């Protein structure tokens, strides 16, 4: 309830107007009750980030977990669809969180998140390491992660309606599988 109120105040009124008093009022709780769990605005926003990450992880398809046996193209498509769905769940909130992440989380926490994201995408590619055109798996995972983030965040900011359409997922899959697969020599 408090975190949902925080999200709505952030999206509707902006970061500058988001105060513990406004959040408490929106959540229908006393400021004292809010302070029992969240000592300040930064703690509220950090908890909102953590909830967002937990929700994203809960949405991850089983086929993207270690041990699943799906073709590369299908795993890439599932990874793209998963991240599009995560962003489509609340694009306005995601846009706000992306903008304030460096200030609120700090650079080390942000780097830790990026490492975790990179690790997940490395895991998506790892079963196919011998088949991939790029032989450096770390570099391939970095390129895929950066392309996905850039395209998805571009959609969040400039074209939110693309997030829930399969057309963007198909185009991204074509792009990334084309990068990952060896060139066909004729």
Coordinates of C-alpha atoms in Angstrom, one line a residue:
X1 CA 0.0 0.0 0.0
X2 CA 2.8 2.5 0.9
X3 CA 4.9 1.5 -2.0
X4 CA 2.0 1.7 -4.4
X5 CA 1.3 5.2 -3.1
X6 CA 5.0 6.1 -3.5
X7 CA 4.8 4.9 -7.1
X8 CA 1.7 6.9 -7.9
X9 CA 3.0 10.1 -6.3
X10 CA 6.3 9.8 -8.2
X11 CA 4.5 9.2 -11.5
X12 CA 1.8 11.8 -11.1
X13 CA 3.6 14.6 -9.2
X14 CA 7.3 14.0 -9.9
X15 CA 10.3 13.3 -7.8
X16 CA 10.5 16.8 -6.3
X17 CA 6.9 16.7 -5.1
X18 CA 7.3 13.2 -3.6
X19 CA 7.5 13.6 0.1
X20 CA 6.9 11.2 3.0
X21 CA 3.9 13.4 4.0
X22 CA 2.4 13.1 0.5
X23 CA 3.0 9.4 0.3
X24 CA 1.5 8.8 3.8
X25 CA -1.6 10.8 2.9
X26 CA -2.0 9.0 -0.4
X27 CA -1.6 5.6 1.3
X28 CA -4.0 6.5 4.0
X29 CA -1.6 6.0 6.9
X30 CA -0.2 8.3 9.5
X31 CA 3.3 9.7 9.0
X32 CA 4.4 7.9 12.1
X33 CA 3.3 4.6 10.6
X34 CA 5.2 5.3 7.4
X35 CA 8.3 6.2 9.4
X36 CA 8.2 2.8 11.2
X37 CA 9.1 1.2 7.9
X38 CA 10.7 3.9 5.9
X39 CA 12.9 6.5 7.6
X40 CA 12.9 8.9 4.6
X41 CA 12.0 9.4 0.9
X42 CA 15.2 7.6 -0.2
X43 CA 14.2 4.5 1.7
X44 CA 10.8 4.6 0.1
X45 CA 12.2 4.9 -3.4
X46 CA 14.9 2.2 -2.7
X47 CA 12.2 -0.2 -1.6
X48 CA 10.2 0.6 -4.7
X49 CA 13.2 -0.3 -6.8
X50 CA 13.6 -3.5 -4.9
X51 CA 10.0 -4.4 -5.4
X52 CA 10.3 -3.6 -9.1
X53 CA 13.3 -6.0 -9.4
X54 CA 11.5 -8.7 -7.5
X55 CA 8.5 -8.4 -9.7
X56 CA 10.7 -8.6 -12.8
X57 CA 12.4 -11.7 -11.5
X58 CA 9.0 -13.3 -10.7
X59 CA 8.0 -12.7 -14.4
X60 CA 11.1 -14.5 -15.8
X61 CA 9.9 -17.5 -17.9
X62 CA 11.0 -20.9 -16.7
X63 CA 12.7 -21.5 -20.1
X64 CA 15.2 -18.7 -19.3
X65 CA 16.4 -20.5 -16.1
X66 CA 19.4 -22.7 -16.2
X67 CA 18.8 -26.2 -17.5
X68 CA 16.0 -25.5 -19.9
X69 CA 16.4 -26.9 -23.4
X70 CA 15.1 -24.5 -25.9
X71 CA 16.7 -23.3 -29.2
X72 CA 18.7 -20.1 -29.2
X73 CA 16.3 -18.1 -31.2
X74 CA 13.4 -19.1 -28.8
X75 CA 15.5 -18.2 -25.7
X76 CA 16.4 -14.8 -27.2
X77 CA 12.8 -14.2 -28.1
X78 CA 11.6 -15.2 -24.6
X79 CA 14.2 -12.9 -23.0
X80 CA 13.1 -10.0 -25.1
X81 CA 9.4 -10.7 -24.5
X82 CA 10.1 -11.0 -20.7
X83 CA 11.9 -7.6 -20.5
X84 CA 9.2 -6.0 -22.7
X85 CA 6.5 -7.3 -20.4
X86 CA 8.4 -6.0 -17.3
X87 CA 8.6 -2.6 -18.9
X88 CA 5.0 -2.6 -20.2
X89 CA 3.7 -3.4 -16.7
X90 CA 4.0 0.3 -15.7
X91 CA 6.0 2.2 -18.3
X92 CA 5.5 5.6 -16.6
X93 CA 6.9 4.3 -13.3
X94 CA 9.7 2.6 -15.1
X95 CA 10.6 5.8 -16.9
X96 CA 10.6 7.7 -13.5
X97 CA 12.7 5.0 -11.8
X98 CA 15.2 5.0 -14.7
X99 CA 15.6 8.7 -14.4
X100 CA 16.2 8.8 -10.6
X101 CA 18.2 5.5 -10.2
X102 CA 21.7 7.0 -10.3
X103 CA 20.8 9.5 -7.6
X104 CA 18.8 7.3 -5.3
X105 CA 20.6 4.0 -5.6
X106 CA 24.1 5.4 -6.0
X107 CA 26.6 4.2 -8.6
X108 CA 27.6 1.0 -6.8
X109 CA 24.1 -0.3 -6.4
X110 CA 23.3 0.6 -10.0
X111 CA 26.4 -1.3 -11.2
X112 CA 25.3 -4.3 -9.1
X113 CA 22.0 -4.3 -10.8
X114 CA 23.6 -4.0 -14.2
X115 CA 25.9 -6.9 -13.3
X116 CA 23.0 -9.0 -12.3
X117 CA 21.1 -8.2 -15.5
X118 CA 24.2 -9.0 -17.5
X119 CA 24.6 -12.3 -15.6
X120 CA 21.0 -13.3 -16.5
X121 CA 21.6 -12.6 -20.2
X122 CA 24.9 -14.4 -20.1
X123 CA 23.0 -17.4 -18.7
X124 CA 20.5 -17.1 -21.6
X125 CA 23.4 -17.4 -24.1
X126 CA 25.8 -19.8 -22.2
X127 CA 24.2 -23.1 -23.4
X128 CA 24.9 -22.1 -27.0
X129 CA 28.5 -20.7 -26.4
X130 CA 30.0 -23.1 -28.9
X131 CA 27.5 -22.2 -31.6
X132 CA 27.8 -18.4 -31.3
X133 CA 29.6 -16.3 -33.8
X134 CA 31.1 -14.1 -31.1
X135 CA 33.5 -16.4 -29.2
X136 CA 33.8 -14.1 -26.2
X137 CA 30.7 -14.9 -24.3
X138 CA 31.1 -12.0 -21.9
X139 CA 31.3 -9.6 -24.8
X140 CA 28.3 -11.2 -26.5
X141 CA 26.2 -11.0 -23.4
X142 CA 27.3 -7.3 -22.9
X143 CA 26.3 -6.4 -26.5
X144 CA 23.0 -8.2 -26.2
X145 CA 22.2 -6.6 -22.9
X146 CA 23.0 -3.1 -24.1
X147 CA 21.0 -3.5 -27.3
X148 CA 18.0 -4.8 -25.4
X149 CA 18.2 -2.1 -22.8
X150 CA 18.6 0.6 -25.3
X151 CA 15.8 -0.5 -27.6
X152 CA 13.4 -1.2 -24.7
X153 CA 14.1 2.0 -22.9
X154 CA 13.8 3.9 -26.2
X155 CA 10.3 2.3 -26.5
X156 CA 9.4 3.2 -22.9
X157 CA 10.4 6.9 -23.5
X158 CA 9.4 7.4 -27.2
X159 CA 6.9 4.7 -28.1
X160 CA 5.3 3.0 -25.1
X161 CA 2.7 1.3 -27.3
X162 CA 5.4 -0.8 -28.8
X163 CA 6.0 -2.5 -25.5
X164 CA 3.0 -4.8 -25.7
X165 CA 3.2 -5.5 -29.4
X166 CA 5.0 -8.6 -30.8
X167 CA 6.3 -6.6 -33.7
X168 CA 9.1 -5.0 -31.6
X169 CA 10.0 -8.4 -30.1
X170 CA 10.2 -10.0 -33.5
X171 CA 12.5 -7.2 -34.9
X172 CA 14.7 -7.3 -31.8
X173 CA 14.9 -11.1 -32.0
X174 CA 16.0 -10.9 -35.7
X175 CA 18.6 -8.3 -34.9
X176 CA 20.1 -10.1 -32.0
X177 CA 20.0 -13.6 -33.4
X178 CA 21.6 -12.2 -36.6
X179 CA 24.4 -10.9 -34.4
X180 CA 24.8 -14.2 -32.5
X181 CA 24.6 -16.7 -35.3
X182 CA 27.6 -17.5 -37.6
X183 CA 27.4 -16.0 -41.0
X184 CA 26.1 -18.4 -43.6
X185 CA 28.7 -18.9 -46.4
X186 CA 27.2 -19.7 -49.8

